[in-house]
mmCIF file of C-alpha atoms in Angstrom:
data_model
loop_
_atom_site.group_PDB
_atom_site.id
_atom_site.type_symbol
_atom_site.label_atom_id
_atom_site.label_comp_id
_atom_site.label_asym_id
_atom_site.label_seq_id
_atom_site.Cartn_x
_atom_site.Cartn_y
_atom_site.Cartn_z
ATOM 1 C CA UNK A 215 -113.513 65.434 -27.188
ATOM 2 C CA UNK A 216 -110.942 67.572 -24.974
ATOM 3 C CA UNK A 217 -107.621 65.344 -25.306
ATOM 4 C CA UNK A 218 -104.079 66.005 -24.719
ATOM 5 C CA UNK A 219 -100.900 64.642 -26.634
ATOM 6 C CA UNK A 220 -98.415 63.071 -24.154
ATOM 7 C CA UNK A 221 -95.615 60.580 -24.255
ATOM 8 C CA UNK A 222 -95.460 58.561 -21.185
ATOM 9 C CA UNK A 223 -97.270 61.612 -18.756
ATOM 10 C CA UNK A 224 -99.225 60.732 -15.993
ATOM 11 C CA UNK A 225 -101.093 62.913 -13.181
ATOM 12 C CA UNK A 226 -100.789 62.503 -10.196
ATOM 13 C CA UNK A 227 -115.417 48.638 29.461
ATOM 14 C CA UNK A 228 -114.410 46.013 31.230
ATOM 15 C CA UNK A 229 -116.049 42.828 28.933
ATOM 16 C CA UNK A 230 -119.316 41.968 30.149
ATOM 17 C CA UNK A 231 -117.999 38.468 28.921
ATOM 18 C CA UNK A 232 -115.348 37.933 31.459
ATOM 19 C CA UNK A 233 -115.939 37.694 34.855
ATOM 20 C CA UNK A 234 -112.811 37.140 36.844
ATOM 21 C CA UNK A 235 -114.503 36.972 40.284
ATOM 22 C CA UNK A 236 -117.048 34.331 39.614
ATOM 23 C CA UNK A 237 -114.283 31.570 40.619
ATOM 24 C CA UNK A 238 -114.756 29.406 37.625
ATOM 25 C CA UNK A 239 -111.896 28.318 34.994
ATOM 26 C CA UNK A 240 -112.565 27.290 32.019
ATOM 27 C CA UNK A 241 -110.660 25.930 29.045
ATOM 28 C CA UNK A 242 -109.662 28.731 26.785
ATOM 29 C CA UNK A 243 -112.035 28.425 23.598
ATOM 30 C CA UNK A 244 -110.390 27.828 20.421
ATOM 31 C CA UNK A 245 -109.529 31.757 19.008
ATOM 32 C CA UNK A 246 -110.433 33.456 15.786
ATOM 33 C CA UNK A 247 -107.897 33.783 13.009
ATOM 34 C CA UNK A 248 -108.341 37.614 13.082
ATOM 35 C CA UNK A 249 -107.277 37.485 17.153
ATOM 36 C CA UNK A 250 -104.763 40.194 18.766
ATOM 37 C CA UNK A 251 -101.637 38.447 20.220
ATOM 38 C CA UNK A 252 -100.376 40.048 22.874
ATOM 39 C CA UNK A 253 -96.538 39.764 23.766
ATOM 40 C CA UNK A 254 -94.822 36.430 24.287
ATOM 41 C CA UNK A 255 -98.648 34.965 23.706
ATOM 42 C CA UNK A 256 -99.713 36.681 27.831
ATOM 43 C CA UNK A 257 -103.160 38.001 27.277
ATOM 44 C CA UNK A 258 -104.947 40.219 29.675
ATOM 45 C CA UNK A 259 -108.547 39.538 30.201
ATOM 46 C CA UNK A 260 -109.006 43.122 28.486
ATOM 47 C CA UNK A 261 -106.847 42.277 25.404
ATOM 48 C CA UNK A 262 -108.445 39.001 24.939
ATOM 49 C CA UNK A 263 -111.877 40.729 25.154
ATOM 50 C CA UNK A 264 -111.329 43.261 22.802
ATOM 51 C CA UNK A 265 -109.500 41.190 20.086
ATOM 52 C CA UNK A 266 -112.953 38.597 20.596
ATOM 53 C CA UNK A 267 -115.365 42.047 20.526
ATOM 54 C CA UNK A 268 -112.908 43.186 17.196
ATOM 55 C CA UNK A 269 -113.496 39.528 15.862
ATOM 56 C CA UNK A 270 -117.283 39.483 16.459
ATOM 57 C CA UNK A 271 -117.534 43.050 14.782
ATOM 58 C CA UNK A 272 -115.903 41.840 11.069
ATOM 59 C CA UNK A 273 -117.674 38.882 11.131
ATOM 60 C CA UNK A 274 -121.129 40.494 11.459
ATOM 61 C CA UNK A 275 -119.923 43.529 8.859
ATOM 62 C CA UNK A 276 -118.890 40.591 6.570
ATOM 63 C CA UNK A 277 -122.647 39.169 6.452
ATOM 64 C CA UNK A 278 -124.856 41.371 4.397
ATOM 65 C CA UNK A 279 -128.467 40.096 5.623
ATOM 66 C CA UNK A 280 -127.175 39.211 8.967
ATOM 67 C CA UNK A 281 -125.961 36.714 11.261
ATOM 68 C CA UNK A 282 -127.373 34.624 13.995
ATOM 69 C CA UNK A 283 -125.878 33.528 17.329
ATOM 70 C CA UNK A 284 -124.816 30.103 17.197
ATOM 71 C CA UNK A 285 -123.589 30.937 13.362
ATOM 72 C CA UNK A 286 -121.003 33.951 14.708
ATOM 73 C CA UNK A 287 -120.173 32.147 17.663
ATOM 74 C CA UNK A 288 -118.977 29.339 15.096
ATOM 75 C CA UNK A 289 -116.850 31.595 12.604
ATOM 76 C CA UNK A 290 -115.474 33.674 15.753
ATOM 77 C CA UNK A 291 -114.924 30.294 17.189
ATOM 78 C CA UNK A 292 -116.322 31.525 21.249
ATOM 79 C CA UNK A 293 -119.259 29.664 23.217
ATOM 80 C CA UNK A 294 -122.389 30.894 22.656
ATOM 81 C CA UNK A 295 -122.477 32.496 26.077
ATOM 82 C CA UNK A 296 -119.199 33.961 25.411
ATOM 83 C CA UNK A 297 -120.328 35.546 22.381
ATOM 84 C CA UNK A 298 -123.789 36.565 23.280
ATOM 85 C CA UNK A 299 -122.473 38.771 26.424
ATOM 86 C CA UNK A 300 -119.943 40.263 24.121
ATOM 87 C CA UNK A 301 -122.156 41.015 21.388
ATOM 88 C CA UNK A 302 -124.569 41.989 23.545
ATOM 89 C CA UNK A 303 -122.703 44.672 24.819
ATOM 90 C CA UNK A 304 -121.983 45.874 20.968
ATOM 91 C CA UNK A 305 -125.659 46.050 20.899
ATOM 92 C CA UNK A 306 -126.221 48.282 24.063
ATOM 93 C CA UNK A 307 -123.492 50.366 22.613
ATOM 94 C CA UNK A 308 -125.253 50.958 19.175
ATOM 95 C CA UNK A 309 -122.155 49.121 17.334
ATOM 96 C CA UNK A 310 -124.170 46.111 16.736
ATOM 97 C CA UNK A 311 -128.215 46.021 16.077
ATOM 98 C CA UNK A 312 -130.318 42.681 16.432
ATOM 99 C CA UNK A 313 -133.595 42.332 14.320
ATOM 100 C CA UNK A 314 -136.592 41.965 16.266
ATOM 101 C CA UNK A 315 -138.335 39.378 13.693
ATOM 102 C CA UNK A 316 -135.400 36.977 13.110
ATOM 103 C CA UNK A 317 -132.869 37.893 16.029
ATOM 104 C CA UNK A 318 -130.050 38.611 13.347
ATOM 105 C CA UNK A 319 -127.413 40.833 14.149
ATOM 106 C CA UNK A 320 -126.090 43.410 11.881
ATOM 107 C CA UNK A 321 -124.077 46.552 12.020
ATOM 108 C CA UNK A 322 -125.477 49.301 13.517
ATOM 109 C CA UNK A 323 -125.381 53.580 12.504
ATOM 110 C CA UNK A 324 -122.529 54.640 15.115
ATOM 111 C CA UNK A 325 -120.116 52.557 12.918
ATOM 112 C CA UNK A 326 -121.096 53.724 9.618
ATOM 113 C CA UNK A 327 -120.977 57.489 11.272
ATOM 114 C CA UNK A 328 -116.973 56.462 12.562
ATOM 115 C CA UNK A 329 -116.377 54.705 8.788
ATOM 116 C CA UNK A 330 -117.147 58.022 7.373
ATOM 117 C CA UNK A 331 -115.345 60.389 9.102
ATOM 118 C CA UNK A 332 -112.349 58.104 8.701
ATOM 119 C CA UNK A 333 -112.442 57.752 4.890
ATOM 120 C CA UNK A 334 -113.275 60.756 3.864
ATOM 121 C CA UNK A 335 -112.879 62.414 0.364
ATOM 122 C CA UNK A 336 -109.268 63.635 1.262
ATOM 123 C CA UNK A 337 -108.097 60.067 2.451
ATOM 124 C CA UNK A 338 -110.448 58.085 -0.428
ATOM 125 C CA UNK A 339 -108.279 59.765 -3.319
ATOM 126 C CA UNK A 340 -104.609 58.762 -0.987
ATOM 127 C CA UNK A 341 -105.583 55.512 -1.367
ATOM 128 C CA UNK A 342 -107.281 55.522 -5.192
ATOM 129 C CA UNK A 343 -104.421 57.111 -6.654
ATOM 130 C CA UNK A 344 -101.558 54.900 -6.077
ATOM 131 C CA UNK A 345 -103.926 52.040 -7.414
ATOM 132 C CA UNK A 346 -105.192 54.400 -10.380
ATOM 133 C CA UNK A 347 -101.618 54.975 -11.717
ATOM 134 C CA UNK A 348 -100.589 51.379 -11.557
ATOM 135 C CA UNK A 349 -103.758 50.539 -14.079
ATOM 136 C CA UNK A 350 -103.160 53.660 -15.964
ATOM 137 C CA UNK A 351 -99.501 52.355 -16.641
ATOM 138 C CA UNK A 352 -101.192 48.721 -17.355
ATOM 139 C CA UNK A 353 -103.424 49.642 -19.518
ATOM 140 C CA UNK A 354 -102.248 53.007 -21.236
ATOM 141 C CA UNK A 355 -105.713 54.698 -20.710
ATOM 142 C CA UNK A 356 -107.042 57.492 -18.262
ATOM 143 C CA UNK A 357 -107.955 55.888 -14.744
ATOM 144 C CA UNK A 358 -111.012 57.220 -12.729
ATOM 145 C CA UNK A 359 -112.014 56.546 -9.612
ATOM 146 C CA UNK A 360 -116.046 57.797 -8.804
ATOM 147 C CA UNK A 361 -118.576 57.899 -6.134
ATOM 148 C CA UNK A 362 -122.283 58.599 -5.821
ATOM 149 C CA UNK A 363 -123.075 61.925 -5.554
ATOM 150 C CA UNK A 364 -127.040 62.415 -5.617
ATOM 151 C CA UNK A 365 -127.997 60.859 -8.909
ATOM 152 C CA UNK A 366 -125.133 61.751 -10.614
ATOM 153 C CA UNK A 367 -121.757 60.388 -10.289
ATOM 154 C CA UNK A 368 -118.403 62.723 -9.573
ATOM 155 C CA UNK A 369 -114.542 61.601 -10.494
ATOM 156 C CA UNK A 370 -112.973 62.519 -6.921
ATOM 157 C CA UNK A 371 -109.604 60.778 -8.093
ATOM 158 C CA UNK A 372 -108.185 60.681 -12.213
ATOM 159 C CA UNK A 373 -104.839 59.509 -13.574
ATOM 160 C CA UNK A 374 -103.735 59.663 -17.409
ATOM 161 C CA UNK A 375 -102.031 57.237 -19.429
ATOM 162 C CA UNK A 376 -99.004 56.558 -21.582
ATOM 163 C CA UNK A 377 -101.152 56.302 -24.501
ATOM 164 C CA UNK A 378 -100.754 59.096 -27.625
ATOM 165 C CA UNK A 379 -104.228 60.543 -26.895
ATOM 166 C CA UNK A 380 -105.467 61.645 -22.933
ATOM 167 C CA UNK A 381 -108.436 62.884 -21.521
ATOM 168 C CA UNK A 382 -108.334 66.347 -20.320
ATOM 169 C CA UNK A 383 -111.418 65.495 -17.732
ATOM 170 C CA UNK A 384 -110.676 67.480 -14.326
ATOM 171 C CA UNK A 385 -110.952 65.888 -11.123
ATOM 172 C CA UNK A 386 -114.276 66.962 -9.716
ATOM 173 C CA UNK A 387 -116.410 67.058 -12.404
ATOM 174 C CA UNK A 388 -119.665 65.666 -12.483
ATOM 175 C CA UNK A 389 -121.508 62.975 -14.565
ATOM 176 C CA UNK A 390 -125.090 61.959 -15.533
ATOM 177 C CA UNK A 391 -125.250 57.972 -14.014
ATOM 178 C CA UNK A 392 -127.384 56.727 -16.736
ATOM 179 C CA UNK A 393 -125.176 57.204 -19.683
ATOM 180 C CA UNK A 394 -121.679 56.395 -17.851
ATOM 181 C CA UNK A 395 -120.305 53.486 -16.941
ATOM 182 C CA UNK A 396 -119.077 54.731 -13.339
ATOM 183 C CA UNK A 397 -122.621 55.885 -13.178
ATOM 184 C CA UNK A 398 -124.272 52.418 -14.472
ATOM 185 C CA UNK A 399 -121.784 50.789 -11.467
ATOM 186 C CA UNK A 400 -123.654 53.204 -9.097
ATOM 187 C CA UNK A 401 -127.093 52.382 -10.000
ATOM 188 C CA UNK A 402 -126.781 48.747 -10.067
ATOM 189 C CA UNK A 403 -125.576 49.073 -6.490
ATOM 190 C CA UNK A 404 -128.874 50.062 -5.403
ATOM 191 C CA UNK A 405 -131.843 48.174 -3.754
ATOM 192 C CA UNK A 406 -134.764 48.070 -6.016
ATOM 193 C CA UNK A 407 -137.215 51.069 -4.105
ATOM 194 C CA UNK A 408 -133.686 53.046 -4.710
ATOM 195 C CA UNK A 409 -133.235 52.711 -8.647
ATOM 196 C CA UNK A 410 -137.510 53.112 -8.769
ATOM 197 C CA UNK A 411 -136.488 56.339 -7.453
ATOM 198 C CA UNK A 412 -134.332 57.360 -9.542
ATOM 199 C CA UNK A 413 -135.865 56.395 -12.635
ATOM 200 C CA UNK A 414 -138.731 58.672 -11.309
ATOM 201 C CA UNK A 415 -136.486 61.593 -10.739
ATOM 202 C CA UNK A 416 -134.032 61.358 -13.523
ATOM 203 C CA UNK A 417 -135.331 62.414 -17.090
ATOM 204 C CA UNK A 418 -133.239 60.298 -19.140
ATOM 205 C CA UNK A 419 -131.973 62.971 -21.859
ATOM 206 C CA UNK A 420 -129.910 61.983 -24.595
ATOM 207 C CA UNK A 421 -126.663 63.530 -24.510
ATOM 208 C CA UNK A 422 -125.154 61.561 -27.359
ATOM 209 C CA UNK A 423 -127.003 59.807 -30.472
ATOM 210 C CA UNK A 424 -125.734 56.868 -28.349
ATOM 211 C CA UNK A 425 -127.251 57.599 -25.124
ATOM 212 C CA UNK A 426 -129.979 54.983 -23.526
ATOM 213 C CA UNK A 427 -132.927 57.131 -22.929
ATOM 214 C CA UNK A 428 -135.201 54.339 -22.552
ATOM 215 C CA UNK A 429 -136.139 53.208 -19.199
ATOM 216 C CA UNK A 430 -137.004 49.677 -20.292
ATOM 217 C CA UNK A 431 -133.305 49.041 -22.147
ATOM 218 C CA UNK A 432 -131.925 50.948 -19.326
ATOM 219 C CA UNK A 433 -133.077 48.443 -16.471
ATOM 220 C CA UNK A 434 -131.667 45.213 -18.744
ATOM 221 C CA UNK A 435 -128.541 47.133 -19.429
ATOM 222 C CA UNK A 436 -128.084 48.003 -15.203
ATOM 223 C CA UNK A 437 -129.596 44.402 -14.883
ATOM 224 C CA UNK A 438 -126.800 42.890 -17.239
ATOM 225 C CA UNK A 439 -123.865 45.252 -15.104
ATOM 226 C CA UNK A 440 -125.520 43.726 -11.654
ATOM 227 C CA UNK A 441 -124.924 40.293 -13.146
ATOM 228 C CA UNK A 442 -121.564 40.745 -14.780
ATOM 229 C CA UNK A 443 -120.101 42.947 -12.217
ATOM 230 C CA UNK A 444 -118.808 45.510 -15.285
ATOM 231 C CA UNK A 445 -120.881 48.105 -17.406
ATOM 232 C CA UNK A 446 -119.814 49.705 -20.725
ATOM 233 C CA UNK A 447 -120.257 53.444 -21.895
ATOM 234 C CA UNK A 448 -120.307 53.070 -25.374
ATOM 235 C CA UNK A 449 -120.032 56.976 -26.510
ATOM 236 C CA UNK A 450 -123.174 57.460 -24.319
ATOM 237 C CA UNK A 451 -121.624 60.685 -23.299
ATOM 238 C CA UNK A 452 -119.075 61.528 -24.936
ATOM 239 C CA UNK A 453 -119.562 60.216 -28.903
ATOM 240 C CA UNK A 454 -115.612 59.825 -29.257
ATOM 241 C CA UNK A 455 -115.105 58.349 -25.857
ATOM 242 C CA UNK A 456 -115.645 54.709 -24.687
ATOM 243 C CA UNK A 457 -115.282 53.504 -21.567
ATOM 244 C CA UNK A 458 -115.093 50.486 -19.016
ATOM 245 C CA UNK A 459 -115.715 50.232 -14.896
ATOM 246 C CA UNK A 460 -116.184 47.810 -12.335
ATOM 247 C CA UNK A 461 -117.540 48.330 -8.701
ATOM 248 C CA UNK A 462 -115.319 49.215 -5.687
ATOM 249 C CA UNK A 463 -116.852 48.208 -2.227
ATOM 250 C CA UNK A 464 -116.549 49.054 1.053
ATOM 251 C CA UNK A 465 -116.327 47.001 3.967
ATOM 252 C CA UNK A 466 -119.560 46.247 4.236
ATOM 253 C CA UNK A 467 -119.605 44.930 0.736
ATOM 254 C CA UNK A 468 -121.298 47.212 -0.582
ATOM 255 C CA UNK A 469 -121.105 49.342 -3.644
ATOM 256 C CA UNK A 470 -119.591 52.750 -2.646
ATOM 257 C CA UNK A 471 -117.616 53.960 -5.958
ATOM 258 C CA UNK A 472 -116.479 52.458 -9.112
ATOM 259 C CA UNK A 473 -113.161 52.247 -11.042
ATOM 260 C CA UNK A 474 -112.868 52.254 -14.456
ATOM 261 C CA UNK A 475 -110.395 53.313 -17.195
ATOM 262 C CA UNK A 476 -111.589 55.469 -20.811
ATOM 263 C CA UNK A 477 -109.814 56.139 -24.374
ATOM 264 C CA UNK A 478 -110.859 57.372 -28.155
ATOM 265 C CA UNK A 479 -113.203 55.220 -29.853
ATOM 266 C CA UNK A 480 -110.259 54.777 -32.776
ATOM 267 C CA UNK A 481 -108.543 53.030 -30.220
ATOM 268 C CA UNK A 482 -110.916 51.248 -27.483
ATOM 269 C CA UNK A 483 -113.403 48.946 -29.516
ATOM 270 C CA UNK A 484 -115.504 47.195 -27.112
ATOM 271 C CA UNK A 485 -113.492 43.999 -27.895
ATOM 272 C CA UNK A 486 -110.496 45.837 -26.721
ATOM 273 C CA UNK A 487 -111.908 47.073 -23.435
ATOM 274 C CA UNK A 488 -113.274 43.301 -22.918
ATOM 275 C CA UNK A 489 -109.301 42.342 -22.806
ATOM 276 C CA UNK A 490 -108.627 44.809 -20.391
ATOM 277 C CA UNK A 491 -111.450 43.986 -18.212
ATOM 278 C CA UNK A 492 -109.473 41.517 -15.746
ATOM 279 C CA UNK A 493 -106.829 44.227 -15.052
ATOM 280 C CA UNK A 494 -109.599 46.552 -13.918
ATOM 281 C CA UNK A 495 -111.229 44.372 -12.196
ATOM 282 C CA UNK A 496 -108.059 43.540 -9.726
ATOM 283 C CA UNK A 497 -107.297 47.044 -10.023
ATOM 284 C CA UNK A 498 -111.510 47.336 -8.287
ATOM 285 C CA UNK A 499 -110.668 44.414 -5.601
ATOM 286 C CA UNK A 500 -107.360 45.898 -4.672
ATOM 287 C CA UNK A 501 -108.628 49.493 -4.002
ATOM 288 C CA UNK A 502 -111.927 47.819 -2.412
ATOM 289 C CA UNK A 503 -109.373 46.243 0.077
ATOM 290 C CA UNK A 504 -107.977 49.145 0.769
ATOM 291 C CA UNK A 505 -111.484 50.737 2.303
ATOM 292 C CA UNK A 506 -112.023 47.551 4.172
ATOM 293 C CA UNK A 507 -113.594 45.032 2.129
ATOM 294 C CA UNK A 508 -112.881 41.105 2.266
ATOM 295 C CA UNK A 509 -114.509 39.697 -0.391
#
């Protein structure tokens, strides 16, 4: 194990939904908590459209198998004719996609193509590290912060702790999923044709004496982190290393990285990275928040 002595060191256009010539007034619909205000409460018919388009938008990114009319007109709190010109617009635009079969709308490519570009690699670590040296100084322990990166797993963002012994693990290295617990985060993100995959690509190697090279104990043990919401690497990779991580999600709510924290085996028993598990975990919702997710 490559470790470090340290005391106290750390690293661093117009809406389609309002039609101001057709003569008719109508009583303003009750508005969405997550409404713009506009000064002194005066809304112009294009402010009050986009904060309802901006309202219908989070509410169908918040609903993972999709949403259907008179549901999002409910939670936005708009008529149904209201909403369905709006939304309808979203659609036209590529923003929003409705399912043929069930008429669900859900979020459509353009917005995952705009989500990227704004949080990419550069702006991902801003926003990990901060959260990264607040659980390194919690716990004591290196904090790392992964994401997928084909079917392996790379640390894009690493802080160290207080504690006598440190990982000397570089930012940018990269790590076998099956036998890390970032990686184990990863894979129990995916749909089931997904994980089939990899377990058809991925020869399952043993890099440690502890290493799960069985595909059988390896589906329980992703099974078991998919339930739980936390995976262990108990010296799977590195024999004198053990380590704990929970999922970060975007704001889809899906699984786009994982946080987790690592120390010497002499000092992290699984029973002691069980009692930090809860300070990870808000450490995982707190940097989740961050890249846009409300659960």
């Amino acid at each position: 194990m490559n470790v470090r002595t340290q005391s106290g060191a750390k690293s661093r256009g117009k809406s389609v939904a309002e039609h101001a010539g057709n003569g008719e007034t109508a009583a303003a619909p009750p508005q969405p908590a997550a409404a713009l205000e506009a000064p002194d409460d005066k809304r112009g018919g294009g402010v009050q459209s986009l904060a309802r388009a901006f309202s219908i938008l989070e509410e169908v990114a918040r609903t993972r198998d999709g949403i259907n009319l008179a549901d999002l007109s409910r939670k936005v709190g708009l008529h149904n004719s209201t909403t369905f010109h709006l939304v309808k617009t979203m659609v036209s635009l590529g923003y929003v996609r409705q399912i043929k079969d069930d008429k669900r709308y859900r979020i459509g490519r353009p917005l995952f193509a705009l989500a990227a570009n704004a949080l990419d690699e550069i702006e991902m670590v801003s926003l990990a590290t901060p959260v990264l040296e607040d659980l390194s100084r919690e716990t004591g322990e290196s904090g790392h912060f992964a994401v997928p990166m084909g079917d392996s797993v790379v640390v894009i963002a690493r802080t160290a702790g207080a504690g006598a012994f440190q990982l000397t693990e570089r930012v940018g290295v990269v790590r076998p999923a099956y036998c890390t617990a970032l990686g184990k985060v990863i894979l129990a993100g995916l749909k089931p044709e997904q994980l089939d995959g990899f377990f058809r690509r991925v020869e399952l190697a043993p890099v440690t004496p502890n290493s799960i090279t069985d595909a059988v104990t390896l589906r329980k043990n992703i099974d078991d982190v998919r339930q739980g919401g936390i995976a262990f690497d108990d010296g799977e990779f590195n024999p004198e290393v053990r380590c704990i991580a929970v999922p970060v999600k975007d704001f889809t709510g899906q699984i786009m990285g994982a946080v987790g924290i690592s120390g010497p085996i002499w000092r992290l028993n699984i029973q002691a990275l069980q009692s930090r598990a809860q300070v990870v975990q808000a450490a995982a919702r707190r940097l989740s928040a961050e890249f846009g997710c409300r659960d």
